[in-house]
Coordinates of C-alpha atoms and ligand atoms in Angstrom, one line a residue:
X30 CA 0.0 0.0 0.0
X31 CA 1.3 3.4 -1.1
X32 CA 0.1 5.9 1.8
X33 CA 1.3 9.0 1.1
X34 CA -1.4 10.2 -0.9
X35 CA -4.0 9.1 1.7
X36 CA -6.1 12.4 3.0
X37 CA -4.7 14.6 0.2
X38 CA -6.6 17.1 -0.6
X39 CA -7.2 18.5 -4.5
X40 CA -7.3 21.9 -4.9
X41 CA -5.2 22.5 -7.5
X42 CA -2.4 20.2 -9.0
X43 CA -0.3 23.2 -7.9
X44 CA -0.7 22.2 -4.4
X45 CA 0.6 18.4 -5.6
X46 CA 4.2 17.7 -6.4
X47 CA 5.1 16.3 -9.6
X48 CA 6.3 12.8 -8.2
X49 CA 2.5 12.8 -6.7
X50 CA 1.1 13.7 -10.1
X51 CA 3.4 10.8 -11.5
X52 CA 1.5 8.3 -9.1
X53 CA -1.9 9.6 -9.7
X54 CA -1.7 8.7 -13.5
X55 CA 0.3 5.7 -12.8
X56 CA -2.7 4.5 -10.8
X57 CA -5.4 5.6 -13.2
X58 CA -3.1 3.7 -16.3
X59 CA -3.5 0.3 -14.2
X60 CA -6.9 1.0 -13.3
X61 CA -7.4 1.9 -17.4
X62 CA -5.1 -1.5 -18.9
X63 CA -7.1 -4.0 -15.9
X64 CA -10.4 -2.3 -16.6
X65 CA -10.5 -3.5 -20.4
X66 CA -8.4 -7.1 -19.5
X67 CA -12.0 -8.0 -17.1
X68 CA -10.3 -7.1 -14.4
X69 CA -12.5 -5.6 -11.2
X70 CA -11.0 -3.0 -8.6
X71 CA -14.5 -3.4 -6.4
X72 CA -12.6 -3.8 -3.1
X73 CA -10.8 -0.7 -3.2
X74 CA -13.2 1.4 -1.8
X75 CA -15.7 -0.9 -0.4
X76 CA -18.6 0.9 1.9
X77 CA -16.9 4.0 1.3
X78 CA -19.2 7.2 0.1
X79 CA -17.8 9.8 -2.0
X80 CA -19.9 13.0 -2.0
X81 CA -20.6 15.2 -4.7
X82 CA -21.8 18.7 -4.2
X83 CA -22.8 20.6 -6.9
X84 CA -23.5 24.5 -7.5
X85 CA -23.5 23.8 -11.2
X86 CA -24.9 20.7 -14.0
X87 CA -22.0 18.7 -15.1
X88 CA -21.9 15.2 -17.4
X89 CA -18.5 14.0 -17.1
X90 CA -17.4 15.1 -13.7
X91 CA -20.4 14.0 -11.9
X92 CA -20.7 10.8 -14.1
X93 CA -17.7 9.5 -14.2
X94 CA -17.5 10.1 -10.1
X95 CA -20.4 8.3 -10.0
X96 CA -19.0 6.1 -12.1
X97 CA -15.9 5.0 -11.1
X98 CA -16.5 4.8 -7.3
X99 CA -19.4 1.9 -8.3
X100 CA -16.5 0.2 -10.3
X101 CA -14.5 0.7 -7.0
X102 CA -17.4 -0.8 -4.6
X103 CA -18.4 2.2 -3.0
X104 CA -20.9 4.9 -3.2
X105 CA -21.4 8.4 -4.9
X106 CA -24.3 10.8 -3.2
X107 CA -25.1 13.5 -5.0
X108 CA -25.7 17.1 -3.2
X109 CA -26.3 20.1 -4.4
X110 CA -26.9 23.6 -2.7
X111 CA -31.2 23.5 -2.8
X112 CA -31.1 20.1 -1.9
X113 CA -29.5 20.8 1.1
X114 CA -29.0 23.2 4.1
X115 CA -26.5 25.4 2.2
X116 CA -29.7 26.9 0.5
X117 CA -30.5 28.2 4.0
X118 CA -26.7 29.2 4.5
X119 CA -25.6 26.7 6.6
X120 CA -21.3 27.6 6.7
X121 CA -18.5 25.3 4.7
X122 CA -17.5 25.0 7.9
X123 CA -20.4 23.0 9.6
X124 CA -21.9 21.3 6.0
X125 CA -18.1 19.6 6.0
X126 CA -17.8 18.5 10.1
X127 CA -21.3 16.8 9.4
X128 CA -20.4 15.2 6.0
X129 CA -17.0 14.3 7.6
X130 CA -18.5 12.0 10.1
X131 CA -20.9 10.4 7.3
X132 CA -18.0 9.6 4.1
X133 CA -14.4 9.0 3.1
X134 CA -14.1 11.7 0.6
X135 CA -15.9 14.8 -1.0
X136 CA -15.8 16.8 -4.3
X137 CA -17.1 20.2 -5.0
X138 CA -18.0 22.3 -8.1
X139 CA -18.7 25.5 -7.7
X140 CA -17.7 28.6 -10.5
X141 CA -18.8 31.3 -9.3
X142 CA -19.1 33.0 -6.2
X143 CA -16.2 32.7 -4.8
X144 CA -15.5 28.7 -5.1
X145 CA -12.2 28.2 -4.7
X146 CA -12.4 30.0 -1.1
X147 CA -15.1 28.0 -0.7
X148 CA -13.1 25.0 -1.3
X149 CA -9.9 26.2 0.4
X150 CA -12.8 26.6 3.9
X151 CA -14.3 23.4 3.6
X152 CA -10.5 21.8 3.0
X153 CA -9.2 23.5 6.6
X154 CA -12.1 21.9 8.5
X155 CA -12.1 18.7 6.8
X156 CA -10.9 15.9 8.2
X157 CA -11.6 13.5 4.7
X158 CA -9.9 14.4 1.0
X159 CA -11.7 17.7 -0.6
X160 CA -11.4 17.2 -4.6
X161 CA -12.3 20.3 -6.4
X162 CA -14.6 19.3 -9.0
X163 CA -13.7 23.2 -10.6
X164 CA -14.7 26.3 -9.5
X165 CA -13.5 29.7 -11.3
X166 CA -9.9 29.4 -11.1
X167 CA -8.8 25.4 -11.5
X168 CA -10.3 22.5 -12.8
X169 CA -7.8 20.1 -11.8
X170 CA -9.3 16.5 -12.4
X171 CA -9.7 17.6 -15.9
X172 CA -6.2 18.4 -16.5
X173 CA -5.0 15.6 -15.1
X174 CA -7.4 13.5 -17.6
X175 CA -6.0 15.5 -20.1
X176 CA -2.3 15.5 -19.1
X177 CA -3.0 11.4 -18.6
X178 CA -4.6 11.5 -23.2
X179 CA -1.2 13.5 -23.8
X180 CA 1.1 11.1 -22.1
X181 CA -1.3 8.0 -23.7
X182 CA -1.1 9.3 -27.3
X183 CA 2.9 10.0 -27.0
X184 CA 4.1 7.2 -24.8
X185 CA 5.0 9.5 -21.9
X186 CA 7.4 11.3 -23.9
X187 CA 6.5 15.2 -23.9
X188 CA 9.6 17.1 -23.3
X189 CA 9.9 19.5 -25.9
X190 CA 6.6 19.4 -27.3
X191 CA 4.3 21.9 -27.9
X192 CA 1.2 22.8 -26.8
X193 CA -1.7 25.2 -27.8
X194 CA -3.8 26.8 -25.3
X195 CA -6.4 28.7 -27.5
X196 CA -9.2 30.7 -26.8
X197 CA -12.3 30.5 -28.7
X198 CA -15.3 32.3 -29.2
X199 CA -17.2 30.6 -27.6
X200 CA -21.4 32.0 -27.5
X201 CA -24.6 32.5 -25.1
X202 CA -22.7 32.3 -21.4
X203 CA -19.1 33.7 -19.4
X204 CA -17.4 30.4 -19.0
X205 CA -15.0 30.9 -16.1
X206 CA -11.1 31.0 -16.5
X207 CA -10.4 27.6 -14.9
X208 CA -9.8 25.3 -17.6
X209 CA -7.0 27.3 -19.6
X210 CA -5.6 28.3 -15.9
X211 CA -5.2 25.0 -15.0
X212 CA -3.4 24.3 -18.0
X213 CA -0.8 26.7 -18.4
X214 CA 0.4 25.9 -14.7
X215 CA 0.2 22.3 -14.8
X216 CA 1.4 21.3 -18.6
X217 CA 5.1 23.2 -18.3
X218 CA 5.4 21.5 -15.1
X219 CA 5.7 18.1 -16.9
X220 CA 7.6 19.1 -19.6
X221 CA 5.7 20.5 -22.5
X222 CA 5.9 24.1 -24.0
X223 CA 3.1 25.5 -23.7
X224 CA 2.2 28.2 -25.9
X225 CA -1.2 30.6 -24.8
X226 CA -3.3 32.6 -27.5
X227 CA -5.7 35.2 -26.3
X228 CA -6.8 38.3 -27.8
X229 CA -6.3 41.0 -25.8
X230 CA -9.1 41.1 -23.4
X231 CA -8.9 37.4 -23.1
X232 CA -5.9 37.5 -20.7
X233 CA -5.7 35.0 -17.6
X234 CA -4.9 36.1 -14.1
X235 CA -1.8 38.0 -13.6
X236 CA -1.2 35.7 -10.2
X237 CA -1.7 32.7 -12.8
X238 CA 0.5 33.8 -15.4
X239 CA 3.3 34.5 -13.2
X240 CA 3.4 30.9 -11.5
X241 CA 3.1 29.5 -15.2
X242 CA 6.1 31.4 -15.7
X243 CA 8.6 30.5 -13.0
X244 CA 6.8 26.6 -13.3
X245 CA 7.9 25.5 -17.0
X246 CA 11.0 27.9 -15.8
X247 CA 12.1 25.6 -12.9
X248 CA 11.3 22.6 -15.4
X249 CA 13.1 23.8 -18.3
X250 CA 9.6 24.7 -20.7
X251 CA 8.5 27.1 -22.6
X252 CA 6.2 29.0 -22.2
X253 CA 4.9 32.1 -24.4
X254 CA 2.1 33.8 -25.0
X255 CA 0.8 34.9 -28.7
X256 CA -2.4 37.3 -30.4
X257 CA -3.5 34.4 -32.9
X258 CA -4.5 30.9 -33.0
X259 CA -2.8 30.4 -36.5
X260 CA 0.4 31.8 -35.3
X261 CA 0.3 29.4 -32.3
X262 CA -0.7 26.4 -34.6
X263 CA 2.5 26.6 -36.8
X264 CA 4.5 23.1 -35.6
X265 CA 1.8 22.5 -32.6
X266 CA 2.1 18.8 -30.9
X267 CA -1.3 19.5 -29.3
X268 CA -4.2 21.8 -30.0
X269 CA -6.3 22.7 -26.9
X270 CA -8.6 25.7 -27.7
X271 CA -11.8 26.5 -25.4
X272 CA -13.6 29.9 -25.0
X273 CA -13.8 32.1 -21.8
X274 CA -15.0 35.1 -20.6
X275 CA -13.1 38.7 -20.9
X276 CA -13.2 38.2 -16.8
X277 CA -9.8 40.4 -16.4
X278 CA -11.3 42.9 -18.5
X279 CA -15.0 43.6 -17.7
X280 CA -17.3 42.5 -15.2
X281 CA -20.6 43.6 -17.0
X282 CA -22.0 40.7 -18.7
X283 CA -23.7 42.2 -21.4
X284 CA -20.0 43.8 -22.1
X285 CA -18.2 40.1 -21.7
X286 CA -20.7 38.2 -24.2
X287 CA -20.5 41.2 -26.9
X288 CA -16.6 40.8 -27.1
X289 CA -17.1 36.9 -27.2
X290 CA -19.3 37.8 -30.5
X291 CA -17.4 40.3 -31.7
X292 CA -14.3 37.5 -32.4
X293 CA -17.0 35.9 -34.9
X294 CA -18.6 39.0 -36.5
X295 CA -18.8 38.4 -40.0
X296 CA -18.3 35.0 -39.9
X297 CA -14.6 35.2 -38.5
X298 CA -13.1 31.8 -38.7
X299 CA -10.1 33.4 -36.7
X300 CA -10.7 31.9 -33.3
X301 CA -12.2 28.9 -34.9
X302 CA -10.2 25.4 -34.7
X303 CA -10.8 24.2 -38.2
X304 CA -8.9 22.3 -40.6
X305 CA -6.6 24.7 -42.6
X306 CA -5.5 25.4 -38.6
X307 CA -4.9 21.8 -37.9
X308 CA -3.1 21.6 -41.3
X309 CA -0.3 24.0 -39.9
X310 CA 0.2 21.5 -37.0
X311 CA 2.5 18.7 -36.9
X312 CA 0.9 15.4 -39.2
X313 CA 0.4 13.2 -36.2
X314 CA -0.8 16.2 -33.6
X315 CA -3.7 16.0 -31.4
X316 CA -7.2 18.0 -30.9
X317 CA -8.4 18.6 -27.5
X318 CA -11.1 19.6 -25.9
X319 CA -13.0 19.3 -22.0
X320 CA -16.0 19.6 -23.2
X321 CA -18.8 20.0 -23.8
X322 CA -18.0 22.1 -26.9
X323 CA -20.0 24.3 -29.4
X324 CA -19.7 22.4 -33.0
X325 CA -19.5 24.7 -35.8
X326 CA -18.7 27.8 -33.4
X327 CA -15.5 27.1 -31.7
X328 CA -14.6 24.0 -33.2
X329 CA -15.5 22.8 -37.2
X330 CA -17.3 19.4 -37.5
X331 CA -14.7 18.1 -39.6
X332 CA -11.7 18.4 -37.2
X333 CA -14.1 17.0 -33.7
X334 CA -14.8 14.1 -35.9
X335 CA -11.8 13.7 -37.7
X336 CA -8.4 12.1 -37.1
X337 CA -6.6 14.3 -34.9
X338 CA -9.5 14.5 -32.4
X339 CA -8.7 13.0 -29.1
X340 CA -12.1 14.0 -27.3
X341 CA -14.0 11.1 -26.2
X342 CA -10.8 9.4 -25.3
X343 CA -9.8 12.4 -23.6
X344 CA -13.6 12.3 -21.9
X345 CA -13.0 8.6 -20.8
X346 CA -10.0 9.1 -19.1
X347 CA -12.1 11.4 -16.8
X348 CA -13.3 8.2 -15.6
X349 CA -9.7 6.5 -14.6
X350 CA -8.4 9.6 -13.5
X351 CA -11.4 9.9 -10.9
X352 CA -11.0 6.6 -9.7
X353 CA -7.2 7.3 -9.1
X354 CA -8.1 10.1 -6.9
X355 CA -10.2 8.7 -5.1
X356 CA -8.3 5.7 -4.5
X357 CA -5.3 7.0 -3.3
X358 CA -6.7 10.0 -1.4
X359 CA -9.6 7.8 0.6
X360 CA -8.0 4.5 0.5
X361 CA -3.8 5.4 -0.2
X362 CA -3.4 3.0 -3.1
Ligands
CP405 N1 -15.3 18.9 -18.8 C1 -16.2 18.9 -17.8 O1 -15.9 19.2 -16.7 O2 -17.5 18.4 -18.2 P1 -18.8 18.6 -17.3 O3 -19.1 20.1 -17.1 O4 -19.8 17.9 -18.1 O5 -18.5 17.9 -16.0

């Protein structure tokens, strides 16, 4: 038994070391091979409940929770903020002392509001694992899931490769920051250069940007930032392009969805990841994506569905990732 990830919380894969990282996917790849060889992991976390408290819908996150911890003999319980005492304010503080007594482990989405503080709250008076499930900043088991299709697709070997992190335009709602966040800091870290394009009131968080820096500094990365998806295609291992909001920029809503538009005004294939774009890219580079995604509008048909797209494998290892986490943080496998 390997213990030392045993009542880890997971905040943000900054707050994990690369060497934990490292075990994390190594558990999820077993969990991944023995899953499709008939193998069954149900003992792992037998009787043990896994909360999930949600402020927002999700498909993958809560599913493949839910999931996984069945294929791990335990339980999932889904919560969410009207369906419980938080809906009358009840503190993090008091909703996690209660749920500590009941379960091994718990995760949490919540984007706006704060979350992360929320998360950070709940994590001091916990006395079981706190996963967060994303909030506005991070959204860490689905980088890990992604980092987990990279290393998949190039047999572990990344150094030196590049990879895209593009916004896209991206219609009808202000997604939060957390997804290209969570990239920039956690990709350089294991070795790939990342390279961000944003137009200019796309920026991340200066807080963010600095840590990316001095993170693929201290692991010999790159890491740049660029004005243009094209530009940031040219030679590109991996292509990872999602929209967000102008959250650095504006606050007004109305303001934020009207610059979203304005990067598709007469019909602007600029912040679109379409085939010409993939054609710039190296010949056996990947497409990637969290989802879910808006077909035609920030991503053609032709390159989701075509053979570059790593998606739905990208989407499934959402599943062995999750039951990595929570085996090692509830049961220190
Ligand atoms: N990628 C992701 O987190 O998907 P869901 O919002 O469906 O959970």
């Amino acid at each position: 038994m390997y213990s030392a990830l045993k009542g880890k919380h997971l905040l943000s894969t900054q707050d994990w070391s690369v060497e934990e990282i490292e075990r994390l996917l190594s558990v999820a790849f077993r969990f991944k091979e023995e899953r499709n060889l008939g193998i069954y992991h149900d003992q792992v976390l037998r009787a043990k409940t896994f909360f999930m408290l949600f402020f927002e819908e999700s498909t993958r996150t809560r599913n493949a929770f839910e999931a996984g911890i069945h294929q791990l003999g335990g339980h999932a319980h889904f919560l969410t903020e009207k369906g419980s005492q938080i809906e009358h304010g009840e503190t993090a503080k008091d909703t996690i002392k209660v749920l500590s007594r009941y379960g091994e482990g718990i995760g949490i989405r919540k984007t706006y509001g704060p979350g992360h503080k929320y998360m950070r709250e709940m994590a001091a008076h916990s006395s079981i694992p706190v996963v967060n499930m994303q909030c506005e900043d991070y959204h860490p088991t689905q980088v890990l899931a992604d980092l987990m299709t990279i290393k998949e697709k190039y047999q572990g070997q990344l150094k030196n490769r590049k990879m895209v992190v593009s916004w896209t335009s991206a219609p009808n709602y202000i997604r939060p920051l957390s997804m290209a966040q969570s990239l920039v800091l956690c990709m350089p870290r294991l070795g790939l250069d990342v390279t961000l394009a944003i137009p200019p009131e796309f920026k991340l968080k200066p807080e963010v940007m600095a840590q990316a820096r001095k993170n693929a500094e201290m692991a010999g990365s790159k890491f740049e930032v660029v004005g243009s998806m094209e530009e940031a295609c040219k030679d590109a291992d991996v292509v990872y392009a999602k929209g967000w909001g102008p959250i650095m920029h504006t606050e007004d809503e109305k303001e934020g969805l009207a610059l979203i538009d304005k990067y598709r005004k007469n019909g602007s294939m600029d912040w679109v990841v379409d085939q010409r774009k993939m054609d710039l890219t190296k010949p056996d580079s990947i497409y990637m994506h969290c989802m879910p995604f808006d077909r035609d509008i920030e991503v053609t048909s032709e390159v989701v569905d075509g053979p570059h797209s790593k998606v739905y494998d990208e989407a499934e290892n959402r599943l062995h990732i999750m039951k990595a986490i929570m085996a090692t943080t509830m049961a220190g496998l």
